[in-house]
mmCIF file of C-alpha atoms in Angstrom:
data_model
loop_
_atom_site.group_PDB
_atom_site.id
_atom_site.type_symbol
_atom_site.label_atom_id
_atom_site.label_comp_id
_atom_site.label_asym_id
_atom_site.label_seq_id
_atom_site.Cartn_x
_atom_site.Cartn_y
_atom_site.Cartn_z
ATOM 1 C CA MET A 1 22.934 -62.849 -3.229
ATOM 2 C CA LYS A 2 25.100 -61.090 -5.809
ATOM 3 C CA ARG A 3 23.505 -63.099 -8.613
ATOM 4 C CA VAL A 4 20.387 -61.039 -7.941
ATOM 5 C CA LEU A 5 22.052 -58.435 -10.179
ATOM 6 C CA VAL A 6 21.242 -60.597 -13.201
ATOM 7 C CA PHE A 7 17.493 -60.043 -13.009
ATOM 8 C CA LEU A 8 17.206 -56.585 -11.435
ATOM 9 C CA THR A 9 16.225 -54.736 -14.591
ATOM 10 C CA LEU A 10 13.660 -57.378 -15.498
ATOM 11 C CA PHE A 11 12.214 -57.203 -12.006
ATOM 12 C CA ALA A 12 11.890 -53.427 -12.288
ATOM 13 C CA ALA A 13 9.762 -54.009 -15.377
ATOM 14 C CA PHE A 14 7.897 -56.912 -13.753
ATOM 15 C CA ILE A 15 6.515 -54.837 -10.876
ATOM 16 C CA ALA A 16 4.504 -52.702 -13.255
ATOM 17 C CA ILE A 17 2.629 -55.766 -14.508
ATOM 18 C CA PRO A 18 -0.359 -56.969 -12.457
ATOM 19 C CA ALA A 19 -0.826 -60.713 -12.252
ATOM 20 C CA ARG A 20 -3.652 -60.799 -14.807
ATOM 21 C CA ALA A 21 -2.349 -58.177 -17.235
ATOM 22 C CA GLN A 22 -3.299 -58.813 -20.864
ATOM 23 C CA GLY A 23 -0.604 -56.695 -22.494
ATOM 24 C CA ILE A 24 2.940 -56.296 -21.196
ATOM 25 C CA ASP A 25 4.605 -52.896 -21.386
ATOM 26 C CA THR A 26 8.079 -52.943 -19.844
ATOM 27 C CA SER A 27 8.737 -49.225 -20.210
ATOM 28 C CA PRO A 28 9.147 -47.247 -16.945
ATOM 29 C CA PRO A 29 6.173 -45.148 -15.820
ATOM 30 C CA GLU A 30 6.174 -41.642 -17.290
ATOM 31 C CA GLN A 31 5.597 -40.057 -13.877
ATOM 32 C CA PRO A 32 7.364 -41.150 -10.654
ATOM 33 C CA VAL A 33 5.568 -43.928 -8.782
ATOM 34 C CA LYS A 34 5.971 -44.368 -5.035
ATOM 35 C CA LEU A 35 6.827 -47.864 -3.831
ATOM 36 C CA ILE A 36 7.394 -49.270 -0.352
ATOM 37 C CA PHE A 37 9.107 -52.560 0.462
ATOM 38 C CA ILE A 38 8.287 -54.360 3.750
ATOM 39 C CA HIS A 39 11.211 -56.657 4.572
ATOM 40 C CA HIS A 40 13.961 -57.726 6.974
ATOM 41 C CA SER A 41 17.655 -58.511 6.389
ATOM 42 C CA VAL A 42 17.537 -60.272 3.020
ATOM 43 C CA GLY A 43 15.388 -57.471 1.653
ATOM 44 C CA GLU A 44 17.868 -54.924 2.993
ATOM 45 C CA ASN A 45 20.703 -56.705 1.192
ATOM 46 C CA TRP A 46 18.668 -56.782 -2.001
ATOM 47 C CA LEU A 47 17.991 -53.036 -1.852
ATOM 48 C CA THR A 48 21.521 -51.959 -0.889
ATOM 49 C CA ASP A 49 23.730 -50.158 -3.414
ATOM 50 C CA GLY A 50 26.799 -52.206 -4.314
ATOM 51 C CA TYR A 51 25.196 -55.440 -3.153
ATOM 52 C CA GLY A 52 21.728 -56.306 -4.434
ATOM 53 C CA ASN A 53 21.258 -52.890 -6.106
ATOM 54 C CA LEU A 54 17.468 -53.220 -6.273
ATOM 55 C CA GLY A 55 16.886 -49.754 -4.821
ATOM 56 C CA ILE A 56 18.994 -47.913 -7.373
ATOM 57 C CA GLU A 57 17.601 -49.993 -10.269
ATOM 58 C CA LEU A 58 14.060 -49.121 -9.242
ATOM 59 C CA ALA A 59 15.018 -45.447 -8.996
ATOM 60 C CA ALA A 60 16.464 -45.617 -12.507
ATOM 61 C CA ASN A 61 13.073 -46.881 -13.665
ATOM 62 C CA ASN A 62 11.216 -43.915 -12.098
ATOM 63 C CA TYR A 63 10.198 -45.485 -8.788
ATOM 64 C CA PHE A 64 10.559 -43.544 -5.528
ATOM 65 C CA VAL A 65 11.431 -46.281 -3.041
ATOM 66 C CA SER A 66 10.917 -46.344 0.724
ATOM 67 C CA ASP A 67 11.191 -49.351 3.015
ATOM 68 C CA THR A 68 10.461 -50.715 6.469
ATOM 69 C CA GLY A 69 12.480 -53.013 8.703
ATOM 70 C CA TYR A 70 12.998 -54.110 12.285
ATOM 71 C CA GLY A 71 11.416 -51.750 14.794
ATOM 72 C CA TRP A 72 9.458 -49.824 12.187
ATOM 73 C CA GLY A 73 5.980 -48.428 12.571
ATOM 74 C CA PRO A 74 3.113 -48.361 15.056
ATOM 75 C CA ASP A 75 3.558 -50.943 17.819
ATOM 76 C CA GLY A 76 6.826 -52.056 16.214
ATOM 77 C CA ILE A 77 4.843 -53.891 13.535
ATOM 78 C CA GLY A 78 7.975 -53.903 11.361
ATOM 79 C CA ASP A 79 9.416 -56.621 13.594
ATOM 80 C CA ARG A 80 6.691 -59.045 12.519
ATOM 81 C CA THR A 81 6.936 -60.122 8.889
ATOM 82 C CA ASP A 82 6.471 -63.888 9.022
ATOM 83 C CA ILE A 83 3.642 -65.326 6.948
ATOM 84 C CA VAL A 84 1.598 -65.761 10.120
ATOM 85 C CA ASN A 85 1.981 -62.017 10.822
ATOM 86 C CA TRP A 86 0.529 -60.673 7.573
ATOM 87 C CA PRO A 87 -3.071 -60.738 8.827
ATOM 88 C CA GLU A 88 -2.014 -58.337 11.590
ATOM 89 C CA TRP A 89 -0.812 -55.915 8.912
ATOM 90 C CA PHE A 90 -3.656 -56.222 6.431
ATOM 91 C CA THR A 91 -6.807 -57.577 8.087
ATOM 92 C CA GLY A 92 -6.397 -57.373 11.880
ATOM 93 C CA PRO A 93 -8.125 -54.982 14.295
ATOM 94 C CA ASP A 94 -5.324 -52.383 13.981
ATOM 95 C CA SER A 95 -4.627 -52.945 10.300
ATOM 96 C CA GLU A 96 -6.094 -49.625 9.165
ATOM 97 C CA ARG A 97 -3.601 -47.768 11.357
ATOM 98 C CA TYR A 98 -0.701 -49.942 10.221
ATOM 99 C CA MET A 99 -1.534 -49.677 6.543
ATOM 100 C CA GLN A 100 -1.985 -45.925 6.675
ATOM 101 C CA ALA A 101 1.532 -45.744 8.108
ATOM 102 C CA VAL A 102 2.723 -47.946 5.230
ATOM 103 C CA TYR A 103 1.069 -45.729 2.636
ATOM 104 C CA ASN A 104 2.479 -42.560 4.218
ATOM 105 C CA GLU A 105 6.058 -43.771 4.807
ATOM 106 C CA THR A 106 8.778 -41.861 2.936
ATOM 107 C CA ASN A 107 11.942 -42.831 4.827
ATOM 108 C CA GLN A 108 14.717 -45.273 4.006
ATOM 109 C CA ARG A 109 15.982 -47.969 6.359
ATOM 110 C CA SER A 110 18.406 -49.451 3.834
ATOM 111 C CA ASN A 111 21.373 -47.934 1.978
ATOM 112 C CA TYR A 112 20.250 -47.134 -1.565
ATOM 113 C CA ALA A 113 20.373 -43.973 -3.658
ATOM 114 C CA ARG A 114 17.332 -42.044 -4.811
ATOM 115 C CA HIS A 115 17.469 -40.273 -8.175
ATOM 116 C CA PHE A 116 14.819 -37.675 -7.344
ATOM 117 C CA GLY A 117 12.864 -36.192 -4.448
ATOM 118 C CA ASP A 118 9.563 -37.318 -3.010
ATOM 119 C CA PRO A 119 6.914 -36.717 -5.698
ATOM 120 C CA GLY A 120 4.198 -36.486 -3.030
ATOM 121 C CA GLY A 121 1.143 -38.568 -2.310
ATOM 122 C CA GLU A 122 0.879 -42.051 -0.870
ATOM 123 C CA ASN A 123 2.868 -45.142 -1.743
ATOM 124 C CA THR A 124 1.062 -46.815 -4.617
ATOM 125 C CA ILE A 125 2.959 -50.117 -4.734
ATOM 126 C CA VAL A 126 3.378 -52.288 -1.630
ATOM 127 C CA MET A 127 5.955 -55.069 -1.866
ATOM 128 C CA PHE A 128 6.121 -57.425 1.111
ATOM 129 C CA LYS A 129 8.378 -60.364 1.869
ATOM 130 C CA SER A 130 8.814 -62.858 4.671
ATOM 131 C CA CYS A 131 12.362 -63.970 5.416
ATOM 132 C CA PHE A 132 13.980 -67.351 4.753
ATOM 133 C CA PRO A 133 12.754 -69.234 7.886
ATOM 134 C CA ASN A 134 9.312 -69.094 6.261
ATOM 135 C CA SER A 135 10.552 -71.603 3.681
ATOM 136 C CA GLU A 136 10.492 -74.240 6.422
ATOM 137 C CA LEU A 137 6.802 -75.094 6.148
ATOM 138 C CA SER A 138 5.605 -78.372 7.635
ATOM 139 C CA GLY A 139 2.851 -80.568 6.224
ATOM 140 C CA ASN A 140 2.644 -81.829 2.662
ATOM 141 C CA PRO A 141 3.089 -80.044 -0.684
ATOM 142 C CA ASN A 142 -0.562 -80.367 -1.735
ATOM 143 C CA ASP A 143 -2.216 -79.592 1.604
ATOM 144 C CA PRO A 144 -5.366 -77.442 1.279
ATOM 145 C CA PRO A 145 -5.782 -74.113 3.112
ATOM 146 C CA ASP A 146 -6.016 -74.659 6.868
ATOM 147 C CA PRO A 147 -6.705 -72.064 9.595
ATOM 148 C CA GLY A 148 -4.888 -74.243 12.148
ATOM 149 C CA MET A 149 -1.185 -75.148 12.304
ATOM 150 C CA ASP A 150 0.884 -71.958 11.954
ATOM 151 C CA TYR A 151 4.076 -72.698 9.989
ATOM 152 C CA SER A 152 2.624 -75.176 7.518
ATOM 153 C CA VAL A 153 1.743 -75.281 3.836
ATOM 154 C CA GLY A 154 -1.965 -75.343 4.632
ATOM 155 C CA HIS A 155 -1.860 -72.392 6.989
ATOM 156 C CA ALA A 156 0.305 -70.323 4.637
ATOM 157 C CA LYS A 157 -2.313 -70.832 1.915
ATOM 158 C CA TYR A 158 -5.054 -69.871 4.342
ATOM 159 C CA VAL A 159 -3.251 -66.644 5.288
ATOM 160 C CA TYR A 160 -2.759 -65.514 1.706
ATOM 161 C CA ASN A 161 -6.372 -66.312 0.850
ATOM 162 C CA GLU A 162 -7.473 -64.089 3.719
ATOM 163 C CA LEU A 163 -5.255 -61.220 2.544
ATOM 164 C CA LEU A 164 -7.259 -60.995 -0.660
ATOM 165 C CA THR A 165 -10.229 -59.715 1.326
ATOM 166 C CA TYR A 166 -8.200 -56.567 2.014
ATOM 167 C CA PHE A 167 -6.503 -56.284 -1.356
ATOM 168 C CA GLY A 168 -9.929 -56.338 -2.975
ATOM 169 C CA THR A 169 -10.872 -53.154 -1.121
ATOM 170 C CA ARG A 170 -7.859 -51.236 -2.488
ATOM 171 C CA PRO A 171 -7.927 -51.315 -6.289
ATOM 172 C CA ASP A 172 -5.925 -48.068 -6.162
ATOM 173 C CA LYS A 173 -2.861 -49.956 -4.880
ATOM 174 C CA LEU A 174 -0.651 -52.710 -6.303
ATOM 175 C CA PHE A 175 0.350 -55.433 -3.835
ATOM 176 C CA ILE A 176 3.363 -57.558 -4.766
ATOM 177 C CA VAL A 177 4.100 -60.737 -2.839
ATOM 178 C CA ILE A 178 7.829 -61.529 -2.781
ATOM 179 C CA THR A 179 8.211 -65.218 -1.978
ATOM 180 C CA ALA A 180 10.472 -66.141 0.943
ATOM 181 C CA PRO A 181 14.112 -66.968 0.116
ATOM 182 C CA PRO A 182 15.149 -70.636 0.327
ATOM 183 C CA VAL A 183 17.097 -72.318 3.106
ATOM 184 C CA GLN A 184 19.938 -74.815 2.697
ATOM 185 C CA ASN A 185 18.281 -77.490 4.832
ATOM 186 C CA PRO A 186 16.381 -79.706 2.345
ATOM 187 C CA THR A 187 13.878 -81.075 4.900
ATOM 188 C CA TYR A 188 10.995 -78.884 3.771
ATOM 189 C CA ALA A 189 12.318 -77.870 0.343
ATOM 190 C CA ASP A 190 9.533 -79.618 -1.572
ATOM 191 C CA ASN A 191 6.933 -77.871 0.582
ATOM 192 C CA ALA A 192 8.460 -74.449 -0.034
ATOM 193 C CA ARG A 193 8.588 -75.071 -3.774
ATOM 194 C CA ALA A 194 4.990 -76.301 -3.885
ATOM 195 C CA PHE A 195 3.679 -73.376 -1.845
ATOM 196 C CA ASN A 196 5.438 -70.780 -3.981
ATOM 197 C CA ASP A 197 4.255 -72.456 -7.184
ATOM 198 C CA TRP A 198 0.740 -72.287 -5.743
ATOM 199 C CA LEU A 199 1.149 -68.548 -5.185
ATOM 200 C CA VAL A 200 2.354 -68.020 -8.746
ATOM 201 C CA TYR A 201 -0.105 -70.275 -10.575
ATOM 202 C CA ASP A 202 -3.151 -71.037 -8.446
ATOM 203 C CA TRP A 203 -3.709 -68.544 -5.628
ATOM 204 C CA LEU A 204 -5.653 -65.866 -7.485
ATOM 205 C CA GLU A 205 -7.480 -68.287 -9.754
ATOM 206 C CA GLU A 206 -8.687 -70.491 -6.888
ATOM 207 C CA ASN A 207 -10.113 -67.408 -5.195
ATOM 208 C CA ASN A 208 -11.723 -66.050 -8.377
ATOM 209 C CA TYR A 209 -9.800 -62.836 -7.781
ATOM 210 C CA THR A 210 -10.408 -60.596 -10.776
ATOM 211 C CA LEU A 211 -8.786 -57.262 -9.864
ATOM 212 C CA ASN A 212 -5.497 -56.314 -11.523
ATOM 213 C CA ASN A 213 -3.838 -55.168 -8.286
ATOM 214 C CA VAL A 214 -2.006 -58.267 -7.021
ATOM 215 C CA ALA A 215 1.175 -59.869 -8.360
ATOM 216 C CA VAL A 216 3.709 -62.452 -7.185
ATOM 217 C CA PHE A 217 7.464 -62.348 -7.745
ATOM 218 C CA ASP A 218 9.046 -65.747 -7.071
ATOM 219 C CA PHE A 219 12.244 -64.624 -5.362
ATOM 220 C CA HIS A 220 12.590 -68.133 -3.908
ATOM 221 C CA ASN A 221 12.750 -69.624 -7.390
ATOM 222 C CA VAL A 222 15.472 -67.362 -8.770
ATOM 223 C CA LEU A 223 17.701 -68.029 -5.753
ATOM 224 C CA THR A 224 17.503 -71.831 -5.958
ATOM 225 C CA HIS A 225 19.492 -72.261 -9.192
ATOM 226 C CA PRO A 226 21.373 -70.003 -11.654
ATOM 227 C CA ASP A 227 19.045 -71.142 -14.459
ATOM 228 C CA ASN A 228 15.808 -70.550 -12.551
ATOM 229 C CA HIS A 229 14.008 -67.350 -13.525
ATOM 230 C CA HIS A 230 10.885 -65.273 -13.008
ATOM 231 C CA ARG A 231 11.130 -62.537 -15.574
ATOM 232 C CA ILE A 232 9.807 -60.811 -18.672
ATOM 233 C CA ALA A 233 11.119 -62.548 -21.802
ATOM 234 C CA GLY A 234 9.856 -62.694 -25.367
ATOM 235 C CA GLY A 235 6.959 -60.412 -24.558
ATOM 236 C CA GLY A 236 5.602 -62.597 -21.767
ATOM 237 C CA ILE A 237 6.119 -63.573 -18.141
ATOM 238 C CA GLU A 238 8.559 -66.480 -17.915
ATOM 239 C CA HIS A 239 8.717 -68.688 -14.804
ATOM 240 C CA VAL A 240 11.538 -71.210 -15.259
ATOM 241 C CA ASN A 241 12.104 -73.905 -12.632
ATOM 242 C CA ASN A 242 14.661 -76.639 -13.251
ATOM 243 C CA GLY A 243 13.662 -78.501 -10.088
ATOM 244 C CA ALA A 244 16.316 -77.248 -7.664
ATOM 245 C CA ASN A 245 14.757 -76.337 -4.320
ATOM 246 C CA THR A 246 17.623 -75.121 -2.105
#
Protein backbone atom coordinates (compact mmCIF):
# COMPACT_ATOMS: atom_id res chain seq x y z
CA MET A 1 0.00 0.00 0.00
CA LYS A 2 2.86 2.44 0.53
CA ARG A 3 3.37 2.76 -3.22
CA VAL A 4 0.08 4.64 -3.23
CA LEU A 5 2.20 7.66 -2.26
CA VAL A 6 3.50 7.82 -5.83
CA PHE A 7 0.19 8.90 -7.34
CA LEU A 8 -1.48 10.81 -4.50
CA THR A 9 -0.93 14.28 -5.92
CA LEU A 10 -2.12 13.21 -9.35
CA PHE A 11 -5.21 11.64 -7.82
CA ALA A 12 -5.98 14.88 -5.98
CA ALA A 13 -6.00 16.60 -9.36
CA PHE A 14 -7.91 13.73 -10.99
CA ILE A 15 -10.94 14.02 -8.71
CA ALA A 16 -11.72 17.48 -10.01
CA ILE A 17 -12.08 16.13 -13.55
CA PRO A 18 -15.44 14.60 -14.52
CA ALA A 19 -15.29 11.59 -16.80
CA ARG A 20 -16.27 13.54 -19.92
CA ALA A 21 -14.35 16.76 -19.25
CA GLN A 22 -13.10 18.51 -22.39
CA GLY A 23 -10.36 20.59 -20.78
CA ILE A 24 -8.18 19.46 -17.89
CA ASP A 25 -7.28 21.94 -15.17
CA THR A 26 -5.21 20.33 -12.42
CA SER A 27 -5.11 23.37 -10.15
CA PRO A 28 -6.84 23.01 -6.75
CA PRO A 29 -10.27 24.63 -6.37
CA GLU A 30 -10.09 28.26 -5.26
CA GLN A 31 -12.66 27.69 -2.51
CA PRO A 32 -12.71 24.63 -0.20
CA VAL A 33 -14.72 21.71 -1.57
CA LYS A 34 -16.30 19.14 0.73
CA LEU A 35 -15.62 15.50 -0.09
CA ILE A 36 -16.76 12.28 1.57
CA PHE A 37 -15.20 8.85 1.07
CA ILE A 38 -17.32 5.71 1.66
CA HIS A 39 -14.93 2.83 2.37
CA HIS A 40 -13.74 0.05 4.69
CA SER A 41 -10.23 -0.97 5.79
CA VAL A 42 -8.24 -0.43 2.60
CA GLY A 43 -9.78 3.01 2.24
CA GLU A 44 -8.87 3.78 5.85
CA ASN A 45 -5.26 2.82 5.17
CA TRP A 46 -5.24 4.99 2.06
CA LEU A 47 -6.52 8.02 3.97
CA THR A 48 -4.29 7.63 7.04
CA ASP A 49 -1.42 10.06 7.65
CA GLY A 50 1.95 8.33 7.50
CA TYR A 51 0.56 5.41 5.52
CA GLY A 52 -1.49 6.14 2.41
CA ASN A 53 -1.58 9.91 3.09
CA LEU A 54 -4.58 10.50 0.82
CA GLY A 55 -6.43 12.55 3.44
CA ILE A 56 -3.64 15.05 4.00
CA GLU A 57 -2.90 15.32 0.26
CA LEU A 58 -6.53 16.14 -0.44
CA ALA A 59 -6.50 18.74 2.34
CA ALA A 60 -3.41 20.31 0.79
CA ASN A 61 -5.39 20.64 -2.43
CA ASN A 62 -8.27 22.48 -0.70
CA TYR A 63 -10.61 19.55 -0.06
CA PHE A 64 -12.37 19.16 3.29
CA VAL A 65 -12.50 15.39 3.72
CA SER A 66 -14.91 13.30 5.78
CA ASP A 67 -15.38 9.54 5.61
CA THR A 68 -17.59 6.63 6.61
CA GLY A 69 -16.70 3.12 7.73
CA TYR A 70 -17.98 0.10 9.61
CA GLY A 71 -21.03 0.86 11.73
CA TRP A 72 -21.61 4.28 10.19
CA GLY A 73 -24.94 5.86 9.42
CA PRO A 74 -28.65 5.07 9.53
CA ASP A 75 -29.30 1.35 10.00
CA GLY A 76 -25.54 0.73 10.05
CA ILE A 77 -25.45 1.19 6.27
CA GLY A 78 -21.70 1.79 6.53
CA ASP A 79 -21.22 -1.93 7.11
CA ARG A 80 -22.49 -2.71 3.61
CA THR A 81 -20.18 -1.54 0.84
CA ASP A 82 -19.99 -4.53 -1.50
CA ILE A 83 -20.99 -3.93 -5.11
CA VAL A 84 -24.29 -5.67 -4.44
CA ASN A 85 -24.99 -3.17 -1.63
CA TRP A 86 -24.70 0.05 -3.64
CA PRO A 87 -28.34 0.00 -4.77
CA GLU A 88 -29.34 0.12 -1.10
CA TRP A 89 -27.34 3.34 -0.75
CA PHE A 90 -28.33 5.08 -3.96
CA THR A 91 -31.59 3.68 -5.35
CA GLY A 92 -33.30 1.60 -2.64
CA PRO A 93 -36.43 2.47 -0.64
CA ASP A 94 -34.39 4.17 2.13
CA SER A 95 -31.76 5.68 -0.14
CA GLU A 96 -32.94 9.26 0.30
CA ARG A 97 -32.36 9.00 4.05
CA TYR A 98 -28.97 7.33 3.59
CA MET A 99 -27.76 9.81 1.01
CA GLN A 100 -28.85 12.81 3.03
CA ALA A 101 -26.72 11.44 5.86
CA VAL A 102 -23.83 11.09 3.40
CA TYR A 103 -24.20 14.66 2.20
CA ASN A 104 -24.42 16.00 5.76
CA GLU A 105 -21.55 13.99 7.29
CA THR A 106 -18.63 16.03 8.65
CA ASN A 107 -16.84 13.55 10.92
CA GLN A 108 -13.68 11.52 10.43
CA ARG A 109 -13.42 7.78 11.01
CA SER A 110 -9.81 7.55 9.83
CA ASN A 111 -6.63 9.23 11.09
CA TYR A 112 -5.81 12.11 8.75
CA ALA A 113 -5.14 15.80 9.33
CA ARG A 114 -7.39 18.60 8.14
CA HIS A 115 -5.79 21.90 7.13
CA PHE A 116 -8.88 24.03 7.77
CA GLY A 117 -12.29 23.95 9.43
CA ASP A 118 -15.60 22.89 7.96
CA PRO A 119 -16.48 25.43 5.24
CA GLY A 120 -20.19 24.63 5.63
CA GLY A 121 -22.75 23.17 3.29
CA GLU A 122 -23.13 19.63 2.03
CA ASN A 123 -20.49 17.27 0.73
CA THR A 124 -20.17 17.93 -2.98
CA ILE A 125 -17.97 14.99 -3.98
CA VAL A 126 -18.89 11.41 -3.07
CA MET A 127 -16.15 8.81 -3.49
CA PHE A 128 -17.19 5.20 -2.90
CA LYS A 129 -15.21 1.98 -2.95
CA SER A 130 -15.91 -1.69 -2.41
CA CYS A 131 -13.17 -3.71 -0.74
CA PHE A 132 -10.89 -6.35 -2.27
CA PRO A 133 -13.25 -9.39 -2.03
CA ASN A 134 -15.27 -7.67 -4.77
CA SER A 135 -12.44 -8.44 -7.19
CA GLU A 136 -13.49 -12.10 -7.03
CA LEU A 137 -16.26 -11.88 -9.62
CA SER A 138 -17.48 -15.11 -11.21
CA GLY A 139 -18.63 -15.50 -14.80
CA ASN A 140 -16.70 -14.43 -17.87
CA PRO A 141 -14.86 -11.19 -18.70
CA ASN A 142 -17.28 -10.12 -21.45
CA ASP A 143 -20.56 -11.08 -19.77
CA PRO A 144 -23.37 -8.55 -20.37
CA PRO A 145 -25.26 -6.86 -17.51
CA ASP A 146 -27.35 -9.39 -15.60
CA PRO A 147 -29.82 -8.74 -12.74
CA GLY A 148 -29.29 -12.29 -11.46
CA MET A 149 -26.14 -13.84 -9.95
CA ASP A 150 -24.79 -11.52 -7.25
CA TYR A 151 -20.97 -11.62 -7.24
CA SER A 152 -20.44 -11.90 -10.99
CA VAL A 153 -19.20 -9.70 -13.81
CA GLY A 154 -22.69 -9.47 -15.28
CA HIS A 155 -24.36 -8.48 -12.04
CA ALA A 156 -21.67 -5.92 -11.19
CA LYS A 157 -22.31 -4.25 -14.55
CA TYR A 158 -26.04 -4.33 -13.90
CA VAL A 159 -25.60 -2.65 -10.50
CA TYR A 160 -23.48 0.19 -11.84
CA ASN A 161 -25.89 0.76 -14.72
CA GLU A 162 -28.71 1.12 -12.21
CA LEU A 163 -26.74 3.63 -10.13
CA LEU A 164 -26.74 6.04 -13.05
CA THR A 165 -30.48 6.52 -12.61
CA TYR A 166 -29.70 8.23 -9.30
CA PHE A 167 -26.55 10.04 -10.36
CA GLY A 168 -28.53 11.60 -13.19
CA THR A 169 -30.84 13.27 -10.68
CA ARG A 170 -27.94 14.98 -8.85
CA PRO A 171 -25.97 17.10 -11.32
CA ASP A 172 -24.93 19.21 -8.31
CA LYS A 173 -22.75 16.36 -7.01
CA LEU A 174 -19.68 14.54 -8.34
CA PHE A 175 -19.69 10.76 -7.85
CA ILE A 176 -16.33 9.00 -8.10
CA VAL A 177 -16.20 5.22 -8.35
CA ILE A 178 -13.00 3.81 -6.83
CA THR A 179 -12.47 0.34 -8.26
CA ALA A 180 -11.99 -2.51 -5.78
CA PRO A 181 -8.39 -3.43 -4.89
CA PRO A 182 -7.01 -6.68 -6.34
CA VAL A 183 -6.58 -9.99 -4.55
CA GLN A 184 -3.57 -12.32 -4.78
CA ASN A 185 -5.62 -15.33 -5.85
CA PRO A 186 -5.50 -15.30 -9.68
CA THR A 187 -8.69 -17.35 -10.18
CA TYR A 188 -10.86 -14.39 -11.12
CA ALA A 189 -8.12 -11.89 -11.99
CA ASP A 190 -9.12 -11.63 -15.66
CA ASN A 191 -12.72 -10.95 -14.65
CA ALA A 192 -11.71 -8.18 -12.26
CA ARG A 193 -9.51 -6.56 -14.90
CA ALA A 194 -12.23 -6.76 -17.55
CA PHE A 195 -14.90 -5.33 -15.26
CA ASN A 196 -12.75 -2.40 -14.18
CA ASP A 197 -11.75 -1.67 -17.78
CA TRP A 198 -15.46 -1.66 -18.61
CA LEU A 199 -16.06 0.92 -15.88
CA VAL A 200 -13.26 3.13 -17.18
CA TYR A 201 -13.94 2.87 -20.91
CA ASP A 202 -17.47 1.66 -21.61
CA TRP A 203 -19.86 2.15 -18.68
CA LEU A 204 -20.94 5.73 -19.31
CA GLU A 205 -20.84 5.46 -23.09
CA GLU A 206 -22.98 2.31 -23.20
CA ASN A 207 -25.60 4.08 -21.09
CA ASN A 208 -25.48 7.30 -23.14
CA TYR A 209 -24.75 9.14 -19.90
CA THR A 210 -24.05 12.76 -20.80
CA LEU A 211 -23.76 14.57 -17.45
CA ASN A 212 -20.31 15.61 -16.23
CA ASN A 213 -20.85 14.35 -12.67
CA VAL A 214 -19.47 10.79 -12.72
CA ALA A 215 -15.84 9.64 -12.83
CA VAL A 216 -13.92 6.41 -12.27
CA PHE A 217 -10.53 6.06 -10.60
CA ASP A 218 -8.99 2.65 -11.32
CA PHE A 219 -7.43 1.94 -7.94
CA HIS A 220 -7.31 -1.76 -8.88
CA ASN A 221 -5.08 -0.99 -11.84
CA VAL A 222 -2.47 1.05 -9.98
CA LEU A 223 -2.11 -1.64 -7.31
CA THR A 224 -1.51 -4.52 -9.74
CA HIS A 225 1.93 -3.41 -10.98
CA PRO A 226 4.41 -0.58 -10.24
CA ASP A 227 4.16 0.57 -13.87
CA ASN A 228 0.36 0.60 -14.02
CA HIS A 229 -1.17 4.07 -13.71
CA HIS A 230 -4.39 6.05 -13.81
CA ARG A 231 -3.30 9.65 -13.71
CA ILE A 232 -3.05 13.05 -15.34
CA ALA A 233 0.00 13.19 -17.62
CA GLY A 234 0.87 15.36 -20.60
CA GLY A 235 -2.35 17.29 -20.28
CA GLY A 236 -4.59 14.23 -20.51
CA ILE A 237 -5.91 11.28 -18.53
CA GLU A 238 -3.51 8.35 -18.80
CA HIS A 239 -4.65 4.79 -18.05
CA VAL A 240 -1.63 2.47 -18.32
CA ASN A 241 -2.09 -1.29 -17.94
CA ASN A 242 0.83 -3.62 -18.58
CA GLY A 243 -1.36 -6.71 -18.20
CA ALA A 244 -0.66 -7.62 -14.57
CA ASN A 245 -3.89 -8.49 -12.76
CA THR A 246 -2.89 -9.36 -9.17
